[in-house]
Short mmCIF file of the C-alpha atoms (twelve columns), coordinates in Angstrom:
data_MODEL
# 
_entry.id   MODEL 
# 
loop_
_atom_site.group_PDB 
_atom_site.id 
_atom_site.type_symbol 
_atom_site.label_atom_id 
_atom_site.label_alt_id 
_atom_site.label_comp_id 
_atom_site.label_asym_id 
_atom_site.label_seq_id 
_atom_site.Cartn_x 
_atom_site.Cartn_y 
_atom_site.Cartn_z 
_atom_site.pdbx_PDB_model_num 
ATOM 1   C CA . MET A 1   0.061   -175.194 -211.999 1 
ATOM 2   C CA . SER A 2   -0.933  -173.008 -209.124 1 
ATOM 3   C CA . THR A 3   -0.871  -169.361 -209.589 1 
ATOM 4   C CA . VAL A 4   1.727   -169.145 -207.059 1 
ATOM 5   C CA . SER A 5   4.120   -171.612 -208.977 1 
ATOM 6   C CA . ARG A 6   3.378   -170.182 -212.259 1 
ATOM 7   C CA . GLN A 7   4.283   -166.412 -210.660 1 
ATOM 8   C CA . CYS A 8   7.788   -168.092 -209.060 1 
ATOM 9   C CA . THR A 9   9.079   -169.315 -212.439 1 
ATOM 10  C CA . CYS A 10  9.232   -165.215 -213.095 1 
ATOM 11  C CA . ARG A 11  12.800  -165.006 -212.538 1 
ATOM 12  C CA . LYS A 12  13.859  -162.296 -215.100 1 
ATOM 13  C CA . LEU A 13  13.166  -159.609 -212.840 1 
ATOM 14  C CA . LEU A 14  14.269  -155.875 -212.710 1 
ATOM 15  C CA . TRP A 15  13.948  -153.919 -209.211 1 
ATOM 16  C CA . ARG A 16  14.626  -150.583 -208.835 1 
ATOM 17  C CA . HIS A 17  14.704  -148.773 -204.908 1 
ATOM 18  C CA . SER A 18  14.435  -145.113 -204.604 1 
ATOM 19  C CA . LYS A 19  12.760  -143.877 -201.430 1 
ATOM 20  C CA . VAL A 20  6.939   -144.445 -198.109 1 
ATOM 21  C CA . ASP A 21  5.952   -147.134 -195.457 1 
ATOM 22  C CA . ARG A 22  6.983   -148.050 -199.007 1 
ATOM 23  C CA . VAL A 23  4.997   -148.268 -201.813 1 
ATOM 24  C CA . THR A 24  6.534   -151.274 -204.055 1 
ATOM 25  C CA . GLU A 25  5.866   -151.552 -207.905 1 
ATOM 26  C CA . PHE A 26  6.501   -154.774 -209.858 1 
ATOM 27  C CA . ARG A 27  6.540   -154.404 -213.532 1 
ATOM 28  C CA . LYS A 28  6.350   -157.777 -215.182 1 
ATOM 29  C CA . PRO A 29  7.221   -159.988 -216.927 1 
ATOM 30  C CA . ASP A 30  10.543  -158.457 -217.473 1 
ATOM 31  C CA . ALA A 31  10.872  -156.013 -214.853 1 
ATOM 32  C CA . LEU A 32  10.402  -155.454 -210.849 1 
ATOM 33  C CA . GLN A 33  10.747  -151.894 -209.556 1 
ATOM 34  C CA . HIS A 34  10.202  -150.742 -206.069 1 
ATOM 35  C CA . SER A 35  9.727   -147.076 -204.430 1 
ATOM 36  C CA . GLY A 36  9.334   -145.759 -200.932 1 
ATOM 37  C CA . PHE A 37  10.233  -143.703 -198.282 1 
ATOM 38  C CA . ALA A 38  12.765  -144.694 -195.835 1 
ATOM 39  C CA . PHE A 39  10.915  -146.107 -192.832 1 
ATOM 40  C CA . ASP A 40  13.881  -145.324 -190.415 1 
ATOM 41  C CA . HIS A 41  11.794  -143.721 -187.741 1 
ATOM 42  C CA . PHE A 42  7.989   -143.747 -186.571 1 
ATOM 43  C CA . ALA A 43  6.105   -140.852 -188.140 1 
ATOM 44  C CA . ASP A 44  2.694   -139.811 -187.756 1 
ATOM 45  C CA . PRO A 45  0.084   -142.431 -189.023 1 
ATOM 46  C CA . LYS A 46  -1.868  -139.800 -190.511 1 
ATOM 47  C CA . GLN A 47  0.753   -138.395 -192.329 1 
ATOM 48  C CA . LEU A 48  2.580   -142.000 -193.277 1 
ATOM 49  C CA . ARG A 49  -0.958  -143.054 -194.733 1 
ATOM 50  C CA . GLU A 50  -1.138  -139.700 -196.615 1 
ATOM 51  C CA . ASN A 51  2.598   -140.149 -198.280 1 
ATOM 52  C CA . THR A 52  1.739   -143.631 -198.944 1 
ATOM 53  C CA . LEU A 53  -1.314  -142.496 -201.399 1 
ATOM 54  C CA . LEU A 54  0.672   -139.550 -202.517 1 
ATOM 55  C CA . MET A 55  3.492   -142.313 -203.824 1 
ATOM 56  C CA . ALA A 56  0.955   -144.570 -205.393 1 
ATOM 57  C CA . ALA A 57  -0.688  -141.788 -206.805 1 
ATOM 58  C CA . THR A 58  2.386   -140.419 -208.399 1 
ATOM 59  C CA . LEU A 59  3.791   -143.722 -209.630 1 
ATOM 60  C CA . ILE A 60  0.216   -144.421 -211.407 1 
ATOM 61  C CA . ALA A 61  0.315   -140.270 -212.849 1 
ATOM 62  C CA . CYS A 62  4.225   -140.743 -213.975 1 
ATOM 63  C CA . GLY A 63  2.818   -143.659 -216.254 1 
ATOM 64  C CA . ILE A 64  2.909   -147.204 -214.093 1 
ATOM 65  C CA . ASP A 65  0.555   -149.271 -215.763 1 
ATOM 66  C CA . ILE A 66  -1.490  -151.012 -212.999 1 
ATOM 67  C CA . LYS A 67  -2.766  -153.728 -215.631 1 
ATOM 68  C CA . ARG A 68  1.027   -154.962 -216.288 1 
ATOM 69  C CA . SER A 69  2.378   -154.022 -212.663 1 
ATOM 70  C CA . ILE A 70  1.747   -155.042 -209.063 1 
ATOM 71  C CA . LEU A 71  1.776   -151.974 -207.145 1 
ATOM 72  C CA . PHE A 72  1.435   -152.581 -203.353 1 
ATOM 73  C CA . GLN A 73  2.314   -151.248 -199.737 1 
ATOM 74  C CA . GLN A 74  5.471   -153.055 -198.562 1 
ATOM 75  C CA . SER A 75  4.377   -153.174 -194.821 1 
ATOM 76  C CA . LYS A 76  1.399   -155.438 -195.722 1 
ATOM 77  C CA . VAL A 77  3.520   -158.203 -196.935 1 
ATOM 78  C CA . SER A 78  5.196   -159.299 -193.699 1 
ATOM 79  C CA . MET A 79  7.825   -161.834 -195.573 1 
ATOM 80  C CA . HIS A 80  9.809   -158.467 -196.221 1 
ATOM 81  C CA . ALA A 81  10.385  -158.138 -192.519 1 
ATOM 82  C CA . GLU A 82  10.881  -161.685 -191.946 1 
ATOM 83  C CA . LEU A 83  13.421  -162.281 -194.543 1 
ATOM 84  C CA . CYS A 84  15.203  -159.130 -193.177 1 
ATOM 85  C CA . TRP A 85  15.731  -160.898 -190.064 1 
ATOM 86  C CA . VAL A 86  17.213  -163.983 -191.516 1 
ATOM 87  C CA . LEU A 87  19.465  -161.717 -193.660 1 
ATOM 88  C CA . ALA A 88  20.352  -159.903 -190.661 1 
ATOM 89  C CA . SER A 89  21.689  -162.935 -188.859 1 
ATOM 90  C CA . ILE A 90  24.365  -163.543 -191.640 1 
ATOM 91  C CA . THR A 91  25.927  -160.104 -192.085 1 
ATOM 92  C CA . THR A 92  27.800  -158.131 -189.437 1 
ATOM 93  C CA . MET A 93  27.723  -154.683 -187.818 1 
ATOM 94  C CA . ALA A 94  31.047  -153.621 -189.486 1 
ATOM 95  C CA . ARG A 95  29.842  -154.425 -192.862 1 
ATOM 96  C CA . LEU A 96  26.618  -152.060 -192.408 1 
ATOM 97  C CA . ALA A 97  28.584  -149.452 -190.768 1 
ATOM 98  C CA . HIS A 98  30.715  -148.959 -193.806 1 
ATOM 99  C CA . LEU A 99  28.034  -148.011 -196.235 1 
ATOM 100 C CA . PRO A 100 27.852  -144.358 -197.109 1 
ATOM 101 C CA . GLN A 101 24.289  -143.322 -196.698 1 
ATOM 102 C CA . PHE A 102 24.418  -144.477 -193.140 1 
ATOM 103 C CA . LYS A 103 27.209  -142.581 -192.254 1 
ATOM 104 C CA . GLU A 104 26.056  -139.495 -194.268 1 
ATOM 105 C CA . LYS A 105 22.558  -139.584 -192.401 1 
ATOM 106 C CA . SER A 106 23.854  -140.515 -188.994 1 
ATOM 107 C CA . GLU A 107 26.062  -137.656 -188.591 1 
ATOM 108 C CA . SER A 108 22.914  -135.495 -188.058 1 
ATOM 109 C CA . LEU A 109 21.123  -137.566 -185.417 1 
ATOM 110 C CA . LYS A 110 21.612  -137.360 -181.953 1 
ATOM 111 C CA . ASN A 111 19.940  -140.866 -181.372 1 
ATOM 112 C CA . VAL A 112 20.719  -143.185 -184.494 1 
ATOM 113 C CA . PRO A 113 17.651  -145.459 -184.658 1 
ATOM 114 C CA . LEU A 114 18.350  -149.225 -185.295 1 
ATOM 115 C CA . GLY A 115 15.869  -149.109 -188.299 1 
ATOM 116 C CA . LEU A 116 18.317  -146.822 -190.455 1 
ATOM 117 C CA . TYR A 117 21.215  -148.903 -189.426 1 
ATOM 118 C CA . ILE A 118 19.519  -152.220 -190.912 1 
ATOM 119 C CA . TYR A 119 17.708  -150.327 -193.238 1 
ATOM 120 C CA . PRO A 120 20.057  -151.849 -196.245 1 
ATOM 121 C CA . VAL A 121 19.549  -155.294 -194.991 1 
ATOM 122 C CA . LEU A 122 15.681  -154.808 -195.794 1 
ATOM 123 C CA . GLN A 123 16.414  -153.339 -198.979 1 
ATOM 124 C CA . ALA A 124 18.490  -156.600 -199.628 1 
ATOM 125 C CA . ALA A 125 15.289  -158.496 -198.765 1 
ATOM 126 C CA . ASP A 126 13.096  -156.371 -201.148 1 
ATOM 127 C CA . ILE A 127 15.259  -157.586 -203.820 1 
ATOM 128 C CA . LEU A 128 16.089  -161.165 -202.831 1 
ATOM 129 C CA . LEU A 129 12.382  -162.007 -201.619 1 
ATOM 130 C CA . TYR A 130 11.421  -162.053 -205.677 1 
ATOM 131 C CA . LYS A 131 14.751  -163.442 -206.660 1 
ATOM 132 C CA . ALA A 132 15.389  -160.200 -208.817 1 
ATOM 133 C CA . THR A 133 18.112  -160.732 -211.332 1 
ATOM 134 C CA . ASP A 134 18.731  -157.127 -212.209 1 
ATOM 135 C CA . VAL A 135 18.543  -153.698 -210.386 1 
ATOM 136 C CA . PRO A 136 18.530  -150.511 -212.029 1 
ATOM 137 C CA . VAL A 137 19.556  -148.016 -209.295 1 
ATOM 138 C CA . GLY A 138 21.139  -144.582 -208.865 1 
ATOM 139 C CA . GLN A 139 25.051  -144.562 -208.397 1 
ATOM 140 C CA . ASP A 140 24.235  -143.734 -204.597 1 
ATOM 141 C CA . GLN A 141 22.451  -146.815 -204.370 1 
ATOM 142 C CA . ALA A 142 25.117  -149.367 -205.935 1 
ATOM 143 C CA . GLN A 143 26.619  -150.133 -202.575 1 
ATOM 144 C CA . HIS A 144 23.396  -151.418 -201.080 1 
ATOM 145 C CA . VAL A 145 22.941  -153.454 -203.989 1 
ATOM 146 C CA . GLN A 146 26.441  -154.776 -203.462 1 
ATOM 147 C CA . LEU A 147 25.036  -155.713 -200.087 1 
ATOM 148 C CA . ALA A 148 22.386  -157.731 -201.473 1 
ATOM 149 C CA . GLN A 149 24.751  -159.774 -203.734 1 
ATOM 150 C CA . ASN A 150 26.852  -160.387 -200.730 1 
ATOM 151 C CA . LEU A 151 24.234  -161.817 -198.552 1 
ATOM 152 C CA . ALA A 152 22.686  -163.943 -201.561 1 
ATOM 153 C CA . ARG A 153 26.057  -165.617 -201.788 1 
ATOM 154 C CA . ILE A 154 26.426  -166.205 -198.113 1 
ATOM 155 C CA . PHE A 155 23.190  -167.655 -198.238 1 
ATOM 156 C CA . ASN A 156 23.595  -169.892 -200.758 1 
ATOM 157 C CA . ASN A 157 27.021  -171.248 -199.585 1 
ATOM 158 C CA . GLN A 158 25.542  -171.846 -196.280 1 
ATOM 159 C CA . PHE A 159 22.063  -173.283 -197.107 1 
ATOM 160 C CA . GLY A 160 22.179  -174.182 -200.886 1 
ATOM 161 C CA . GLN A 161 21.447  -172.272 -204.186 1 
ATOM 162 C CA . THR A 162 18.441  -170.384 -203.572 1 
ATOM 163 C CA . PHE A 163 18.984  -166.589 -204.776 1 
ATOM 164 C CA . PRO A 164 20.339  -165.431 -208.038 1 
ATOM 165 C CA . ILE A 165 22.959  -162.797 -207.634 1 
ATOM 166 C CA . PRO A 166 21.257  -159.667 -208.677 1 
ATOM 167 C CA . ARG A 167 23.213  -157.421 -211.103 1 
ATOM 168 C CA . VAL A 168 23.458  -153.509 -210.760 1 
ATOM 169 C CA . LEU A 169 22.331  -151.773 -213.645 1 
ATOM 170 C CA . VAL A 170 23.297  -147.834 -213.660 1 
ATOM 171 C CA . SER A 171 22.233  -145.774 -216.032 1 
ATOM 172 C CA . ASP A 172 24.440  -143.620 -217.858 1 
ATOM 173 C CA . GLY A 173 21.940  -141.028 -218.947 1 
ATOM 174 C CA . PRO A 174 21.271  -137.212 -217.636 1 
ATOM 175 C CA . SER A 175 19.294  -138.736 -214.651 1 
ATOM 176 C CA . GLN A 176 22.401  -139.836 -213.065 1 
ATOM 177 C CA . ARG A 177 23.628  -136.372 -213.165 1 
ATOM 178 C CA . ILE A 178 20.994  -134.027 -211.691 1 
ATOM 179 C CA . LYS A 179 22.377  -131.817 -209.356 1 
ATOM 180 C CA . SER A 180 20.920  -129.331 -206.546 1 
ATOM 181 C CA . LEU A 181 19.639  -126.098 -208.038 1 
ATOM 182 C CA . ARG A 182 21.254  -124.205 -205.548 1 
ATOM 183 C CA . ASP A 183 24.511  -126.057 -205.270 1 
ATOM 184 C CA . PRO A 184 25.490  -127.912 -208.413 1 
ATOM 185 C CA . ALA A 185 28.055  -129.838 -206.773 1 
ATOM 186 C CA . LYS A 186 25.504  -131.951 -204.627 1 
ATOM 187 C CA . LYS A 187 22.875  -134.040 -206.378 1 
ATOM 188 C CA . MET A 188 19.325  -132.997 -206.065 1 
ATOM 189 C CA . SER A 189 17.712  -134.311 -203.074 1 
ATOM 190 C CA . LYS A 190 13.882  -134.290 -201.575 1 
ATOM 191 C CA . SER A 191 15.295  -134.402 -197.965 1 
ATOM 192 C CA . HIS A 192 17.572  -131.275 -198.478 1 
ATOM 193 C CA . GLN A 193 16.447  -128.082 -196.277 1 
ATOM 194 C CA . ASP A 194 16.257  -125.802 -199.093 1 
ATOM 195 C CA . CYS A 195 13.157  -126.430 -201.361 1 
ATOM 196 C CA . LYS A 196 14.474  -124.256 -203.833 1 
ATOM 197 C CA . SER A 197 17.273  -126.936 -204.440 1 
ATOM 198 C CA . ARG A 198 14.746  -129.146 -206.412 1 
ATOM 199 C CA . LEU A 199 12.201  -129.587 -208.679 1 
ATOM 200 C CA . ASN A 200 8.964   -131.316 -207.163 1 
ATOM 201 C CA . ILE A 201 6.268   -133.048 -209.048 1 
ATOM 202 C CA . LEU A 202 3.574   -131.222 -207.070 1 
ATOM 203 C CA . ASP A 203 5.185   -127.526 -207.561 1 
ATOM 204 C CA . ASN A 204 2.579   -125.279 -209.756 1 
ATOM 205 C CA . PRO A 205 4.128   -123.661 -212.767 1 
ATOM 206 C CA . ASP A 206 5.037   -120.428 -210.872 1 
ATOM 207 C CA . MET A 207 7.081   -122.254 -208.549 1 
ATOM 208 C CA . LEU A 208 8.716   -124.413 -211.183 1 
ATOM 209 C CA . LEU A 209 9.570   -121.318 -213.151 1 
ATOM 210 C CA . GLU A 210 10.936  -119.445 -210.038 1 
ATOM 211 C CA . LYS A 211 13.270  -122.372 -208.886 1 
ATOM 212 C CA . VAL A 212 14.680  -122.673 -212.515 1 
ATOM 213 C CA . LYS A 213 15.222  -118.833 -212.927 1 
ATOM 214 C CA . LYS A 214 17.165  -118.688 -209.388 1 
ATOM 215 C CA . SER A 215 19.068  -121.497 -210.168 1 
ATOM 216 C CA . VAL A 216 22.780  -121.312 -209.571 1 
ATOM 217 C CA . THR A 217 24.959  -120.814 -212.691 1 
ATOM 218 C CA . ASP A 218 27.879  -118.802 -213.368 1 
ATOM 219 C CA . PHE A 219 29.145  -115.410 -214.803 1 
ATOM 220 C CA . THR A 220 29.514  -116.693 -218.314 1 
ATOM 221 C CA . SER A 221 26.553  -115.687 -220.610 1 
ATOM 222 C CA . GLU A 222 26.959  -118.384 -223.499 1 
ATOM 223 C CA . VAL A 223 25.217  -121.671 -223.125 1 
ATOM 224 C CA . THR A 224 27.929  -124.546 -223.066 1 
ATOM 225 C CA . TYR A 225 28.025  -128.082 -221.765 1 
ATOM 226 C CA . GLU A 226 30.991  -128.048 -219.442 1 
ATOM 227 C CA . PRO A 227 30.101  -130.447 -216.443 1 
ATOM 228 C CA . GLU A 228 33.124  -129.921 -214.692 1 
ATOM 229 C CA . THR A 229 34.040  -126.195 -215.077 1 
ATOM 230 C CA . ARG A 230 30.652  -125.156 -215.422 1 
ATOM 231 C CA . PRO A 231 28.212  -127.395 -213.347 1 
ATOM 232 C CA . GLY A 232 25.482  -125.005 -212.880 1 
ATOM 233 C CA . VAL A 233 24.458  -124.503 -216.646 1 
ATOM 234 C CA . SER A 234 25.548  -128.005 -217.330 1 
ATOM 235 C CA . ASN A 235 23.009  -129.046 -214.587 1 
ATOM 236 C CA . LEU A 236 20.142  -127.149 -216.550 1 
ATOM 237 C CA . ILE A 237 21.385  -128.880 -219.737 1 
ATOM 238 C CA . ASN A 238 21.080  -132.461 -218.310 1 
ATOM 239 C CA . ILE A 239 17.362  -131.630 -216.730 1 
ATOM 240 C CA . HIS A 240 16.711  -130.434 -220.452 1 
ATOM 241 C CA . SER A 241 17.729  -133.438 -221.954 1 
ATOM 242 C CA . LEU A 242 16.085  -135.786 -219.514 1 
ATOM 243 C CA . PHE A 243 12.764  -134.050 -220.389 1 
ATOM 244 C CA . THR A 244 13.075  -133.678 -224.202 1 
ATOM 245 C CA . GLY A 245 15.672  -136.684 -225.119 1 
ATOM 246 C CA . LYS A 246 17.616  -134.261 -226.930 1 
ATOM 247 C CA . THR A 247 21.337  -134.846 -226.266 1 
ATOM 248 C CA . PRO A 248 23.666  -132.137 -224.826 1 
ATOM 249 C CA . ASP A 249 25.280  -131.131 -227.964 1 
ATOM 250 C CA . GLU A 250 21.725  -130.607 -229.793 1 
ATOM 251 C CA . ILE A 251 20.501  -128.587 -226.678 1 
ATOM 252 C CA . CYS A 252 23.678  -126.194 -226.723 1 
ATOM 253 C CA . LYS A 253 23.005  -125.800 -230.616 1 
ATOM 254 C CA . GLU A 254 19.707  -124.828 -230.314 1 
ATOM 255 C CA . ALA A 255 20.363  -122.466 -227.724 1 
ATOM 256 C CA . ALA A 256 23.316  -120.733 -229.478 1 
ATOM 257 C CA . GLY A 257 22.881  -117.053 -229.185 1 
ATOM 258 C CA . LEU A 258 20.895  -116.960 -225.945 1 
ATOM 259 C CA . ASP A 259 22.508  -116.053 -222.591 1 
ATOM 260 C CA . THR A 260 21.945  -118.219 -219.394 1 
ATOM 261 C CA . GLY A 261 19.320  -116.184 -218.447 1 
ATOM 262 C CA . LYS A 262 16.937  -116.647 -221.481 1 
ATOM 263 C CA . TYR A 263 17.941  -120.308 -221.518 1 
ATOM 264 C CA . LYS A 264 16.837  -120.676 -217.825 1 
ATOM 265 C CA . LEU A 265 13.163  -119.684 -219.417 1 
ATOM 266 C CA . VAL A 266 13.693  -122.244 -221.974 1 
ATOM 267 C CA . VAL A 267 14.370  -125.087 -219.418 1 
ATOM 268 C CA . ALA A 268 11.543  -123.894 -217.026 1 
ATOM 269 C CA . ASP A 269 8.911   -123.934 -220.168 1 
ATOM 270 C CA . VAL A 270 10.150  -127.452 -220.869 1 
ATOM 271 C CA . VAL A 271 9.871   -128.545 -217.371 1 
ATOM 272 C CA . VAL A 272 6.406   -127.015 -216.891 1 
ATOM 273 C CA . GLU A 273 5.276   -128.753 -219.795 1 
ATOM 274 C CA . LYS A 274 5.941   -131.902 -218.801 1 
ATOM 275 C CA . LEU A 275 5.260   -131.772 -215.000 1 
ATOM 276 C CA . THR A 276 2.084   -129.912 -215.069 1 
ATOM 277 C CA . PRO A 277 -0.043  -132.752 -216.642 1 
ATOM 278 C CA . ILE A 278 1.354   -135.228 -214.084 1 
ATOM 279 C CA . ARG A 279 0.649   -133.020 -211.173 1 
ATOM 280 C CA . ASN A 280 -2.916  -132.270 -212.262 1 
ATOM 281 C CA . GLN A 281 -3.185  -136.295 -212.388 1 
ATOM 282 C CA . VAL A 282 -1.783  -136.712 -209.296 1 
ATOM 283 C CA . LEU A 283 -4.327  -134.377 -207.660 1 
ATOM 284 C CA . ARG A 284 -7.027  -136.015 -209.506 1 
ATOM 285 C CA . LEU A 285 -6.060  -139.305 -208.130 1 
ATOM 286 C CA . LEU A 286 -5.554  -138.317 -204.544 1 
ATOM 287 C CA . LYS A 287 -9.544  -137.219 -204.461 1 
ATOM 288 C CA . GLU A 288 -10.058 -141.042 -204.850 1 
ATOM 289 C CA . PRO A 289 -8.551  -142.647 -201.986 1 
ATOM 290 C CA . ALA A 290 -10.714 -145.688 -202.273 1 
ATOM 291 C CA . TYR A 291 -9.678  -146.061 -205.723 1 
ATOM 292 C CA . LEU A 292 -5.882  -146.017 -204.591 1 
ATOM 293 C CA . ASP A 293 -6.732  -148.483 -201.428 1 
ATOM 294 C CA . GLU A 294 -8.154  -151.017 -203.910 1 
ATOM 295 C CA . ILE A 295 -5.163  -150.964 -206.045 1 
ATOM 296 C CA . LEU A 296 -2.507  -151.312 -203.256 1 
ATOM 297 C CA . LYS A 297 -5.011  -153.960 -201.647 1 
ATOM 298 C CA . GLU A 298 -4.893  -156.112 -204.733 1 
ATOM 299 C CA . GLY A 299 -1.214  -155.381 -205.367 1 
ATOM 300 C CA . SER A 300 -0.726  -156.765 -201.864 1 
ATOM 301 C CA . ASP A 301 -2.369  -159.687 -202.303 1 
ATOM 302 C CA . ARG A 302 -0.700  -160.639 -205.356 1 
ATOM 303 C CA . ALA A 303 2.983   -159.571 -203.974 1 
ATOM 304 C CA . ALA A 304 2.283   -162.032 -201.044 1 
ATOM 305 C CA . ASP A 305 1.709   -164.872 -203.561 1 
ATOM 306 C CA . LEU A 306 4.929   -164.238 -205.047 1 
ATOM 307 C CA . ALA A 307 6.654   -163.612 -201.668 1 
ATOM 308 C CA . THR A 308 5.589   -166.772 -200.285 1 
ATOM 309 C CA . CYS A 309 7.032   -168.910 -203.235 1 
ATOM 310 C CA . CYS A 310 10.391  -167.894 -201.817 1 
ATOM 311 C CA . TRP A 311 9.910   -167.371 -198.216 1 
ATOM 312 C CA . THR A 312 8.691   -171.291 -198.059 1 
ATOM 313 C CA . GLU A 313 12.058  -172.107 -200.058 1 
ATOM 314 C CA . VAL A 314 14.038  -169.858 -197.155 1 
ATOM 315 C CA . THR A 315 12.029  -171.565 -194.267 1 
ATOM 316 C CA . ASP A 316 12.567  -175.044 -195.355 1 
ATOM 317 C CA . LYS A 317 16.223  -174.738 -195.748 1 
ATOM 318 C CA . VAL A 318 17.105  -172.562 -192.824 1 
ATOM 319 C CA . PHE A 319 14.466  -174.282 -190.251 1 
ATOM 320 C CA . GLY A 320 14.051  -177.567 -191.664 1 
ATOM 321 C CA . SER A 321 11.506  -178.884 -194.379 1 
ATOM 322 C CA . ASP A 322 8.876   -179.326 -192.251 1 
ATOM 323 C CA . SER A 323 9.369   -177.149 -189.181 1 
ATOM 324 C CA . MET A 324 6.607   -174.867 -189.913 1 
ATOM 325 C CA . ARG A 325 4.173   -177.598 -190.364 1 
ATOM 326 C CA . ASP A 326 5.663   -179.314 -187.081 1 
ATOM 327 C CA . VAL A 327 5.237   -176.117 -185.242 1 
ATOM 328 C CA . LYS A 328 1.722   -175.881 -186.042 1 
ATOM 329 C CA . SER A 329 1.080   -179.529 -185.316 1 
ATOM 330 C CA . VAL A 330 2.439   -179.079 -181.932 1 
ATOM 331 C CA . THR A 331 0.560   -175.820 -181.415 1 
ATOM 332 C CA . SER A 332 -2.743  -177.553 -182.454 1 
ATOM 333 C CA . THR A 333 -1.893  -180.710 -180.349 1 
ATOM 334 C CA . ALA A 334 -1.304  -178.237 -177.186 1 
ATOM 335 C CA . ASP A 335 -4.402  -176.382 -177.955 1 
ATOM 336 C CA . ALA A 336 -6.574  -179.526 -177.868 1 
ATOM 337 C CA . GLN A 337 -5.124  -180.662 -174.509 1 
ATOM 338 C CA . MET A 338 -5.822  -177.290 -172.725 1 
# 
């Protein structure tokens, strides 16, 4: 059995999308994950490359095992864009216009790029190209996975069984409830204009301390977990829980007798302790761009092998089983006659 054939038998895959031209990570045999920056407009090429290397370094520093995972730059595997075009031909503008993230992001743009509009279709292609079966995402991405489900069903009905219907996996843990430090009614976002609203992996300890100390809470000094009535302090408890694995109840018991000001210092210490080693590792890896390039190149080659299996099946069904070979044959004949 060829390498591609063996890889194509790995159906039990997990996929996760977060938002860089995009760096994608596959974790096998039981998981496939994807991470990247939304490419809905052309950025400065130099900045794009820096972002790509930064994302790769960050994923590795956060614990991605490159011996067990495939880490690659999505734009290096053209079949993502090719499958996106096929899927775009079986969906409608009305369907895409109803997706909440498009509505939210397009409101602030004078000229809405087409890339932003069809980005969810590219996400669907990212999932279906590797026949992923389970997709762990944040709640805000659930509708995009539902689009992938819809497109898989339409394609299967029209061309025969090809794609498994991916399941949405939404964690119920504290990571789903992390809110802005400046406005706990909104989720924490890397795209928010106020940099004090979020904790960045590359923030130094002083910056992390300052952000936590200035986070919005309320006028009640006691530390209690009441997300509905005390979203600010509850958000800090969720962050504390995410970094330590402790439950909100355990954290509140440990914080008994502390006012929110002193509790913020406890949270800051936990955040600094966890993020500083990751930050240091990211900075170290960024000094080795050739090493990161090698990892991404190897990953792109391996991902292309996986993608080829599915893309060949798609083209056989959509264009005819011998269509690609026929095109090459006609082209070769025409070249010979010239």
